[in-house]
Coordinates of C-alpha atoms and ligand atoms in Angstrom, one line a residue:
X1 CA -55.3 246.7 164.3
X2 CA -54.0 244.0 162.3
X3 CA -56.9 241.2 161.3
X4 CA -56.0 237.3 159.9
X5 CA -56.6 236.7 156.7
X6 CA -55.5 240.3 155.6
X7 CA -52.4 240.9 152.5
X8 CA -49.4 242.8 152.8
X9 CA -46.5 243.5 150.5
X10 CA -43.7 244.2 153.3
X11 CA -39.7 244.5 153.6
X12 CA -38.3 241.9 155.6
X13 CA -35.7 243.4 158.0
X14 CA -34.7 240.9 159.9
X15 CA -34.6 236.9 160.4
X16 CA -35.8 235.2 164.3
X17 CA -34.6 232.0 166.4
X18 CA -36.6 230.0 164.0
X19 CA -35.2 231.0 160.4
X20 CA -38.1 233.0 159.9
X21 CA -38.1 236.4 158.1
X22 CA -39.2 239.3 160.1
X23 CA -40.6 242.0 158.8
X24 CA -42.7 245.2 160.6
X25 CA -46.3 246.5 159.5
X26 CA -46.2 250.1 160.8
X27 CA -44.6 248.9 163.9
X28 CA -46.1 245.2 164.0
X29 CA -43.4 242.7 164.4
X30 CA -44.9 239.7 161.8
X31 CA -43.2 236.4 161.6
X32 CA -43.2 235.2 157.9
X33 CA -41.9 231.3 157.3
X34 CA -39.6 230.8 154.2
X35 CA -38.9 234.7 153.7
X36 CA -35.6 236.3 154.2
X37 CA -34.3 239.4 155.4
X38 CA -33.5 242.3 152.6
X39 CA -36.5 240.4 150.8
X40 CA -39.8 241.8 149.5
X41 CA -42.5 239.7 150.0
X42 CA -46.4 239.0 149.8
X43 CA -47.9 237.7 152.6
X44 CA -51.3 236.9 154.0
X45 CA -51.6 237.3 157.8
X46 CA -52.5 233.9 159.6
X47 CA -52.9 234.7 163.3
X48 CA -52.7 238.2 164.7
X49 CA -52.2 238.4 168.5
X50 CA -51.7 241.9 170.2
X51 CA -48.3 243.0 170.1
X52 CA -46.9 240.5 167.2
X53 CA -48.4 237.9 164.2
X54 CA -47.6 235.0 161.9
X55 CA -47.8 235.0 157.9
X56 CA -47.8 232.9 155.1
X57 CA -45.4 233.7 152.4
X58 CA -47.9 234.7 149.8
X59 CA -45.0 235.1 146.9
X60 CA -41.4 236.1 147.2
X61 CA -41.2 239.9 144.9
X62 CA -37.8 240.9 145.3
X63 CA -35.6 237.8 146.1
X64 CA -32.8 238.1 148.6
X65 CA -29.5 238.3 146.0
X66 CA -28.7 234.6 149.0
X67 CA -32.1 232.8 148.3
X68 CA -31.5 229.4 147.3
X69 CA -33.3 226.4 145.8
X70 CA -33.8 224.2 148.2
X71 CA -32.2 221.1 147.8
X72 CA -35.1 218.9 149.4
X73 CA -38.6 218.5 147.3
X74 CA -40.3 218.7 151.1
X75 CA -38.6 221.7 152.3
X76 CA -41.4 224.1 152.6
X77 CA -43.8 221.4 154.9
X78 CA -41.2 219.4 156.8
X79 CA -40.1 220.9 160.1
X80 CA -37.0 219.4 160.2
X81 CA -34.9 222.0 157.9
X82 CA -35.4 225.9 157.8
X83 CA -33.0 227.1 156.1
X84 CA -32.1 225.6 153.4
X85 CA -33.6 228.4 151.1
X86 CA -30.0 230.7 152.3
X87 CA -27.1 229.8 150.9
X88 CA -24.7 228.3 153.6
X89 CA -22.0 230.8 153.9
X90 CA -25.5 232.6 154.9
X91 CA -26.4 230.2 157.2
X92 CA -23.2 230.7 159.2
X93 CA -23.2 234.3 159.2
X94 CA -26.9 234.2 160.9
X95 CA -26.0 232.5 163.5
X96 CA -22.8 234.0 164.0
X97 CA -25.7 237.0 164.6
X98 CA -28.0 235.2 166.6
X99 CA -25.5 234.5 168.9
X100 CA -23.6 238.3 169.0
X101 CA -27.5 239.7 169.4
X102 CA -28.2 237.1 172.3
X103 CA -25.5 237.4 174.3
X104 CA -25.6 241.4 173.6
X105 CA -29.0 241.7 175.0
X106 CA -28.6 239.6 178.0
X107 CA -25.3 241.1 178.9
X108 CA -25.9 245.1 177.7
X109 CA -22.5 244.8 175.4
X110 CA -21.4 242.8 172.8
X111 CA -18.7 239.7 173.6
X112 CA -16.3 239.1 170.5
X113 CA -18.0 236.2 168.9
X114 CA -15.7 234.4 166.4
X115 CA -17.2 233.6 163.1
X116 CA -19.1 230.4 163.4
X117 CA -16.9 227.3 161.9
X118 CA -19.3 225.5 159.1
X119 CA -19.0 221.9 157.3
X120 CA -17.4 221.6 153.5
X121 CA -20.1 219.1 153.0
X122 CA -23.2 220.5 155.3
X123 CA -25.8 217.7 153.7
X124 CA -26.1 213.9 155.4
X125 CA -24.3 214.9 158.3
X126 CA -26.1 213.2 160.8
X127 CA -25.9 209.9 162.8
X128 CA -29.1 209.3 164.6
X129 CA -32.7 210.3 163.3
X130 CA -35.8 209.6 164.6
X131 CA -38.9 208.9 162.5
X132 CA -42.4 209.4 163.6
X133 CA -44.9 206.7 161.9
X134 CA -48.6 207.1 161.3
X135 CA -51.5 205.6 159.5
X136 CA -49.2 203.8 157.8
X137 CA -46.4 206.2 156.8
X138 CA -43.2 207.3 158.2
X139 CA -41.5 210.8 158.1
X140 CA -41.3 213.8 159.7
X141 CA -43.4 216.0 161.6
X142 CA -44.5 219.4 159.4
X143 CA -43.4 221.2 162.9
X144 CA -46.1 223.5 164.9
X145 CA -48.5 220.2 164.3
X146 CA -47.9 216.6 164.4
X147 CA -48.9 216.6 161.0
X148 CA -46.8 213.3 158.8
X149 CA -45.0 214.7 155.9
X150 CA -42.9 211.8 154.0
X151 CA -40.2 212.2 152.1
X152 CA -38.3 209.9 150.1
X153 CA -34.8 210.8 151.4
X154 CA -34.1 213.1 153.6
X155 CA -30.7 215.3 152.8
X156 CA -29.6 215.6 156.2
X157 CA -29.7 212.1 157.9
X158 CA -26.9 209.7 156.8
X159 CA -28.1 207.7 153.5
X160 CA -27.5 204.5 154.6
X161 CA -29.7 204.6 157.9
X162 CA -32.1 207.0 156.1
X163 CA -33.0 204.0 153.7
X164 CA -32.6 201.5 156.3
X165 CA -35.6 203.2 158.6
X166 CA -38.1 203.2 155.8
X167 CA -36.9 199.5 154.5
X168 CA -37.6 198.3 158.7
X169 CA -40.9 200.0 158.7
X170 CA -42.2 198.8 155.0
X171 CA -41.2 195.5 156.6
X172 CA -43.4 196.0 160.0
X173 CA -46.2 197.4 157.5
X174 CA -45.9 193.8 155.8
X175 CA -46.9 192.0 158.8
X176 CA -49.3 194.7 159.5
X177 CA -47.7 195.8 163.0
X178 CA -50.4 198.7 163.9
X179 CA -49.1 202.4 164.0
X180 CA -49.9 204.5 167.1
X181 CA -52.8 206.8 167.2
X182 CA -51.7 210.3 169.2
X183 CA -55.0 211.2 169.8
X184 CA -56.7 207.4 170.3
X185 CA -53.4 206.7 172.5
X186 CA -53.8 202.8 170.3
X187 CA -51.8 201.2 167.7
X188 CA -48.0 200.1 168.3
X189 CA -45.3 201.4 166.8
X190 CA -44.8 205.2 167.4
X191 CA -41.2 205.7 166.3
X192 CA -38.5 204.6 164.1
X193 CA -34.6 205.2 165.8
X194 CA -31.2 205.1 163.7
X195 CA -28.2 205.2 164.8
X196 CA -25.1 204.9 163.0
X197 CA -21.3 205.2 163.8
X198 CA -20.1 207.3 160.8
X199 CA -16.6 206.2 161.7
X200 CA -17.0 202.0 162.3
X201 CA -20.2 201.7 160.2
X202 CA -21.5 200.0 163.0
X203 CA -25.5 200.7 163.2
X204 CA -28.1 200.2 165.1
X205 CA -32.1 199.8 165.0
X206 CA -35.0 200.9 167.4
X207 CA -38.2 200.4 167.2
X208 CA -40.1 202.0 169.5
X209 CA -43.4 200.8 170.8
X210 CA -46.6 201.4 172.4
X211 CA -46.4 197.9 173.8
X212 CA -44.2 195.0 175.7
X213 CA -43.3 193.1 172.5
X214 CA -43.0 194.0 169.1
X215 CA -45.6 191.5 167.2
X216 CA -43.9 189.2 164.6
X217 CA -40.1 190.5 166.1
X218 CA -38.9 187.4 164.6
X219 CA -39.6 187.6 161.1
X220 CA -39.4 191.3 160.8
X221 CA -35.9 191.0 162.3
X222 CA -35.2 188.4 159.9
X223 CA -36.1 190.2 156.7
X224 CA -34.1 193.0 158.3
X225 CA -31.0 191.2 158.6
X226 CA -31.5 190.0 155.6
X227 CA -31.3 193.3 153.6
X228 CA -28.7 195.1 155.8
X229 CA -26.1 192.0 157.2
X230 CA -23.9 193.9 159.3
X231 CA -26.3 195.8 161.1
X232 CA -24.8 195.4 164.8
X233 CA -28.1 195.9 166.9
X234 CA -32.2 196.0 167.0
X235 CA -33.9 197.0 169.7
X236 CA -37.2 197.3 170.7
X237 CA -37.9 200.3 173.1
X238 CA -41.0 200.8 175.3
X239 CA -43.0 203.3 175.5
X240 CA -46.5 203.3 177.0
X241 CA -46.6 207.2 178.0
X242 CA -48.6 209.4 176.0
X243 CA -46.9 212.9 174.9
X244 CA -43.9 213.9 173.1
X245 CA -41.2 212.1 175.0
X246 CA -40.1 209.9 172.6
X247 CA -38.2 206.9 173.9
X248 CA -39.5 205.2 177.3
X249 CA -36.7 203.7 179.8
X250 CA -37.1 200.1 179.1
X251 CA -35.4 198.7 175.8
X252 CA -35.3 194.6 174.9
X253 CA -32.7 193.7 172.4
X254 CA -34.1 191.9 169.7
X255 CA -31.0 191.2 167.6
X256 CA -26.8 191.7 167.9
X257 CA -25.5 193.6 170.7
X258 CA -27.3 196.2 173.0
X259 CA -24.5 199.0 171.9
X260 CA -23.0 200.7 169.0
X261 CA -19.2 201.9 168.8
X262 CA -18.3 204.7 167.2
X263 CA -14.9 206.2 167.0
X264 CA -13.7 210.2 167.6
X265 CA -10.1 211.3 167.0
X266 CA -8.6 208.3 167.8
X267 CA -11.1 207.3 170.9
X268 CA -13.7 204.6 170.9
X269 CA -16.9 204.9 172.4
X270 CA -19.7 202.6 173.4
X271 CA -23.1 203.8 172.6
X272 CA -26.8 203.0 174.6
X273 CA -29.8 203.4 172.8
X274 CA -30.9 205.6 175.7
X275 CA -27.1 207.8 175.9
X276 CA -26.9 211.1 174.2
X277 CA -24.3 211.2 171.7
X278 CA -23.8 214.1 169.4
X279 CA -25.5 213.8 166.2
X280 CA -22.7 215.3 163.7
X281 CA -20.0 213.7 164.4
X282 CA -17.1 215.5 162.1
X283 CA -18.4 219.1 164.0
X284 CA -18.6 217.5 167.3
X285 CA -14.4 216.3 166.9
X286 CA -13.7 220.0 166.3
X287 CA -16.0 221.3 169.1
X288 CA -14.4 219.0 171.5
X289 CA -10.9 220.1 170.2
X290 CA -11.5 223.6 169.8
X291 CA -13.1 223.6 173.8
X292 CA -10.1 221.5 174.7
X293 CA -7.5 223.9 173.2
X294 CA -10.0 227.2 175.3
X295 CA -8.9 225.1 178.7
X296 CA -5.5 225.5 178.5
X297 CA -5.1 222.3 180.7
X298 CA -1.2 221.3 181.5
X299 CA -1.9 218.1 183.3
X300 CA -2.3 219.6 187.0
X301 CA -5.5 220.3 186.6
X302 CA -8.6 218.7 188.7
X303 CA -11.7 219.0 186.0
X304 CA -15.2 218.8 186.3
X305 CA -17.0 217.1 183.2
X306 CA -20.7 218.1 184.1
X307 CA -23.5 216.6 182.0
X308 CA -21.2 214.3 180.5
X309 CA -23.3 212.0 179.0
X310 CA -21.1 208.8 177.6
X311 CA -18.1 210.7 178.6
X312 CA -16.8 211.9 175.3
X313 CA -15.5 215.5 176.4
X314 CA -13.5 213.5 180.0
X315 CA -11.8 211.1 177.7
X316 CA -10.6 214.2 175.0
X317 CA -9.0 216.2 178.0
X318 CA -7.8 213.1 180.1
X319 CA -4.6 213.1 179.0
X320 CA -3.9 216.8 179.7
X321 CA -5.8 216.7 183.2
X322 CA -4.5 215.3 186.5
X323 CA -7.9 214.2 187.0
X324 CA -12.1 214.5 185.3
X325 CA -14.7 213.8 187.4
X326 CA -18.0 213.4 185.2
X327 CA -21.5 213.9 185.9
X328 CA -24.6 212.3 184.2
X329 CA -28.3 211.8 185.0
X330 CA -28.9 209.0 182.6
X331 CA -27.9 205.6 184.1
X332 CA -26.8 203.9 180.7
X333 CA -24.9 206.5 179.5
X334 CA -22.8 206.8 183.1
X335 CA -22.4 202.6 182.4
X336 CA -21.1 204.0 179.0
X337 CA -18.6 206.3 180.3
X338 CA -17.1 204.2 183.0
X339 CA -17.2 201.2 180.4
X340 CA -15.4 203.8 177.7
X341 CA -12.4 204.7 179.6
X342 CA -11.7 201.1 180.4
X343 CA -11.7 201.1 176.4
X344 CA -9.5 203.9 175.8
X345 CA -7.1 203.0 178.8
X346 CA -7.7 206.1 180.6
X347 CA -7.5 205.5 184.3
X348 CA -7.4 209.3 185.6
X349 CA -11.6 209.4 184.7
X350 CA -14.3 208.8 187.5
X351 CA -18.6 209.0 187.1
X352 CA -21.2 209.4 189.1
X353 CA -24.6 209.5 188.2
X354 CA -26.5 211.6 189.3
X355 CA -28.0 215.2 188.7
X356 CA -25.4 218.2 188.1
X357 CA -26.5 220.6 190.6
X358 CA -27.4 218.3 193.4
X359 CA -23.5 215.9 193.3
X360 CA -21.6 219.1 192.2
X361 CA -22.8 221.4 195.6
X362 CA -22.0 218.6 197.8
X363 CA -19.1 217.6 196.9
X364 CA -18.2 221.3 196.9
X365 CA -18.8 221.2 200.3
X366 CA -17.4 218.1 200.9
X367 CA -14.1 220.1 199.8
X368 CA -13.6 218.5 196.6
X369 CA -13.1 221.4 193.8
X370 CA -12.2 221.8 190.2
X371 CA -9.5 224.1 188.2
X372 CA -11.4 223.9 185.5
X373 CA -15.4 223.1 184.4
X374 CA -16.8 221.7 181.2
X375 CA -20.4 222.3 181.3
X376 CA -22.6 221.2 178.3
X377 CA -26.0 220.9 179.3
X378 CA -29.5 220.5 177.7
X379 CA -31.6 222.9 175.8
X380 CA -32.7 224.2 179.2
X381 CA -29.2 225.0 180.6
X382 CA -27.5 224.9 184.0
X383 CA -29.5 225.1 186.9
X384 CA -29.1 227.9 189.0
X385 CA -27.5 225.5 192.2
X386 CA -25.0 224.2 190.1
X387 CA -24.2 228.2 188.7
X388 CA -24.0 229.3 192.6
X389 CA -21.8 226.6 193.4
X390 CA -19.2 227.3 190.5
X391 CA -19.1 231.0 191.4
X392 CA -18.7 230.2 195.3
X393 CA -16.0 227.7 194.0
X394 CA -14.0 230.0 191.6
X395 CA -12.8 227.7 189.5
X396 CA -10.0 229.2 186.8
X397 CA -12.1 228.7 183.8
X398 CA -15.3 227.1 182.9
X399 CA -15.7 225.7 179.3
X400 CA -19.2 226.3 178.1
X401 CA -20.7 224.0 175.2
X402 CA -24.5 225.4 174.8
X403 CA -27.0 224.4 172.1
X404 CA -29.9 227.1 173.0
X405 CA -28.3 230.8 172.9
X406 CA -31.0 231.9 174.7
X407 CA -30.5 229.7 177.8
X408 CA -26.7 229.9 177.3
X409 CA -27.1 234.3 177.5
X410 CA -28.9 233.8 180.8
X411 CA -26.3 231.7 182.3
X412 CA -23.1 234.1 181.2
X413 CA -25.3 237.2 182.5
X414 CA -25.3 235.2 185.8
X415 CA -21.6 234.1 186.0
X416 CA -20.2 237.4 184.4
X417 CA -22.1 239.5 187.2
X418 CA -20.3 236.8 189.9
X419 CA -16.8 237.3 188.9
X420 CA -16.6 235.3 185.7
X421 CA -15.2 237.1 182.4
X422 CA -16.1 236.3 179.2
X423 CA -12.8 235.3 176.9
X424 CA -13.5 233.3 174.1
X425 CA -16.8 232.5 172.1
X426 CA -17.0 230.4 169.1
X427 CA -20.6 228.8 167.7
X428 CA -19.8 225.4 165.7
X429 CA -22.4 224.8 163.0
X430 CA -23.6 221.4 164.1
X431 CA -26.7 221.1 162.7
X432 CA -26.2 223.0 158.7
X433 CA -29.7 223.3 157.1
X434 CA -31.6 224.4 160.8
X435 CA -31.9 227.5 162.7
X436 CA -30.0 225.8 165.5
X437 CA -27.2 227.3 167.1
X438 CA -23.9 225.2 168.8
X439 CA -21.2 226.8 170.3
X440 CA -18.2 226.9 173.0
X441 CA -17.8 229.6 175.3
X442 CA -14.4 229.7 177.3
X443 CA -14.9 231.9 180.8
X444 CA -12.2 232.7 183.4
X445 CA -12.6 233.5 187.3
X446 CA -11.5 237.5 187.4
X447 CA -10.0 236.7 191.0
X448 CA -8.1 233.8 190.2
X449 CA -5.7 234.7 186.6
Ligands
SAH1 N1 -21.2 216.1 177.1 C1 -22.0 215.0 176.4 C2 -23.5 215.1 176.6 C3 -24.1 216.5 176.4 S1 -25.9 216.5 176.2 C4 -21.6 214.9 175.0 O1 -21.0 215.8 174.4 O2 -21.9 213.9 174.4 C5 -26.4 216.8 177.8 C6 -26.4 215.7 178.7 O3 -26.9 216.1 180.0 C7 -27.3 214.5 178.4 O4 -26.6 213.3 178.4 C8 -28.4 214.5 179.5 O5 -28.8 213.2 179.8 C9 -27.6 215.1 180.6 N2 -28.4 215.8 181.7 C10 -29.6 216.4 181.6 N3 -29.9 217.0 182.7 C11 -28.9 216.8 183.6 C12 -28.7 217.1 185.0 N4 -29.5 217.9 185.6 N5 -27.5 216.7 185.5 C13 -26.6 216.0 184.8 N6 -26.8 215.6 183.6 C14 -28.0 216.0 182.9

């Protein structure tokens, strides 16, 4: 029996969902952070339960010929980033892996899986971050624990907003706005928001708080204008909840408008601090391309947009649809969506707001259908009544955007045992530096060719 506290030197053989090296003590699967597979490694066991542990990388011996420096000085504490000791090209091939083994053992045979498209510049890619603050500092949380790591600038965020959310909170620090206390459930501010539209530089603020006003709003506003003038919007966002949900439902505009614009191949599109909008926007114009192009559409086509947040992926395939009809559970970003095809001009668009698997069954029954189905839900997946109602409706293809693999192999297992076939799969590296995975999945009905 393995015991904590106990030293190995062991082969790493493999790597998990998590960009951790795996490697087997006489059988014992043991997860070891910041090690890579074909490595050999110390390591010092950290917890052992019965069938599998976790290690701490005691001291790299035989470095994987693709270990890296990583580029950030916070790497090894911050959970943001884990793998940004591989070399990219490395990166993609992984979860070009994670993705073949997934689907492989949810399905009992191996899908072709394309080679996962990567970024030319896979640093600063992304638009929105959101800062935890605490006793006075802002950063990151070190992952498993809430515990703050700062950093100076992080390599991933976009370098304008990065600066801008440390600026905005030195600023609340000067008027000594109070940060919140996890475990106390006190203090105010909990969380820093950015938001930027890569495209129209347009940006936008949030300050989330533990509270119904943010003290001194005024002057801290002030001094913020002040250092970035054409920031478009500050908000303040409340949140009284305790737990890990990070914005509350209730925002007050403290400055500029109560949106962002961004613009995607060509399209414009009006942003809530509450709507989901993807947070890497050069892969998210090839993802929406690239699932376009799986459709096929010719402009007969009656398509389904589930969980289509601002409606980003309706307005791409309006002009090659007859008709879209998108579905969203957030009410701000369903305002978005209807307020963004007014934008765009596109008239053949209609929302509803509601959940996916409780408008999608009834207007199934209802007799309304779809030739085609873009589903790209949460982390959590579909739910299974909105998978029984697509295979009772047997539409000709569905168009799969997942972020979890593991969520995204348990729905395919479904629809491919229920008359689905699995044609096209293609992971999108979205989010360079992580372990996660992106990627579309183009299905069609085996009845209906
Ligand atoms: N397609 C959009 C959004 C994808 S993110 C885009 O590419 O920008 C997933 C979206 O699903 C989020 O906007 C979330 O609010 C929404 N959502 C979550 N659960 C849902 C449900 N049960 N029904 C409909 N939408 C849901």
């Amino acid at each position: 029996m393995i015991q904590k506290n106990e030293e190995f030197e062991v082969d790493v053989v493999d790597m998990g969902f998590e960009g951790e090296g795996i490697a087997k003590i006489n059988g014992y699967t043991t997860f070891i952070k910041g090690a890579l597979k074909n490595e050999k490694v110390k390591i010092k066991i950290l917890k052992a339960n019965k069938d599998f542990g976790f290690a701490k990388l005691l001291e790299v011996v035989e470095p994987s010929e693709n270990r890296e420096e990583p580029i950030c000085p916070v790497f090894s504490k911050c959970g943001g980033c884990n793998l940004q000791h591989l070399v990219y090209e490395d990166q993609l091939l992984l979860k070009t892996n994670l993705v073949k083994n997934t689907l492989k053992k949810s399905l009992g045979y191996e899908p072709l899986v394309e080679n996962a498209i990567g970024m030319v510049i896979p640093y600063n890619y992304r638009n929105k971050a959101q800062y935890p603050v605490a006793d006075g500092k802002i950063g990151f949380y070190a992952g498993r624990t809430h515990a703050l790591i700062e950093n100076e600038k992080c390599f991933i965020q976009n370098t304008l907003t990065d600066r801008l959310a440390k600026d905005a909170f030195k600023i609340t620090q000067k008027y000594n706005v109070s940060t919140y206390n996890e475990k106390s459930c006190e203090g105010i501010l909990r969380h820093i928001v950015t938001r930027i539209g890569v495209n129209t530089n347009e940006i936008m603020l949030t300050f989330v708080i533990n509270a119904d006003e943010l003290p001194h709003a005024n002057e801290i506003v002030n001094e913020i204008v002040d250092l970035y003038p054409t920031i478009k919007s500050i908000v303040a966002n409340v949140n009284k909840e305790n737990g890990n949900v990070i914005l509350g439902k209730t925002c007050k505009t403290l400055f500029g408008s109560d949106f962002i614009e961004d613009e995607l191949e060509g399209f414009r599109f009006k942003i809530s601090p509450l709507s989901f909008y993807q947070v890497n926007p050069v892969q998210t114009a090839l993802l929406y391309t690239l699932a376009k192009d799986m459709a096929g559409l010719s402009g007969n086509e009656n398509v389904f947009d589930l969980y289509c947040g601002i409606g980003t992926i309706s307005i791409f395939v309006a002009d090659k649809a007859k008709n879209v009809f998108g579905v969203e559970v957030v009410p701000q970003a369903i305002e978005n969506a209807k307020e963004n095809a007014k934008l765009n001009n596109i008239q053949n668009v209609e929302f509803i707001c509601g959940k996916a698997e409780e408008i999608i069954p009834k207007k199934y029954k209802e007799g309304m259908t779809a030739d085609v189905v873009f589903v790209d839900p949460p982390r959590k997946g579909c739910d299974q009544k909105l998978l029984d109602t697509l295979v009772e409706m047997e539409s000709k293809k569905i168009v799969y955007i997942s972020c979890n693999p593991a969520t995204l192999a348990r729905d395919l297992k479904f629809l491919t045992d229920n008359g689905y076939e699995i044609k096209e799969v293609q992971p999108v590296d979205m989010f360079p530096q992580t372990c996660h995975v992106e990627g579309a999945i183009m299905l069609e009905n085996a009845n209906n060719r």
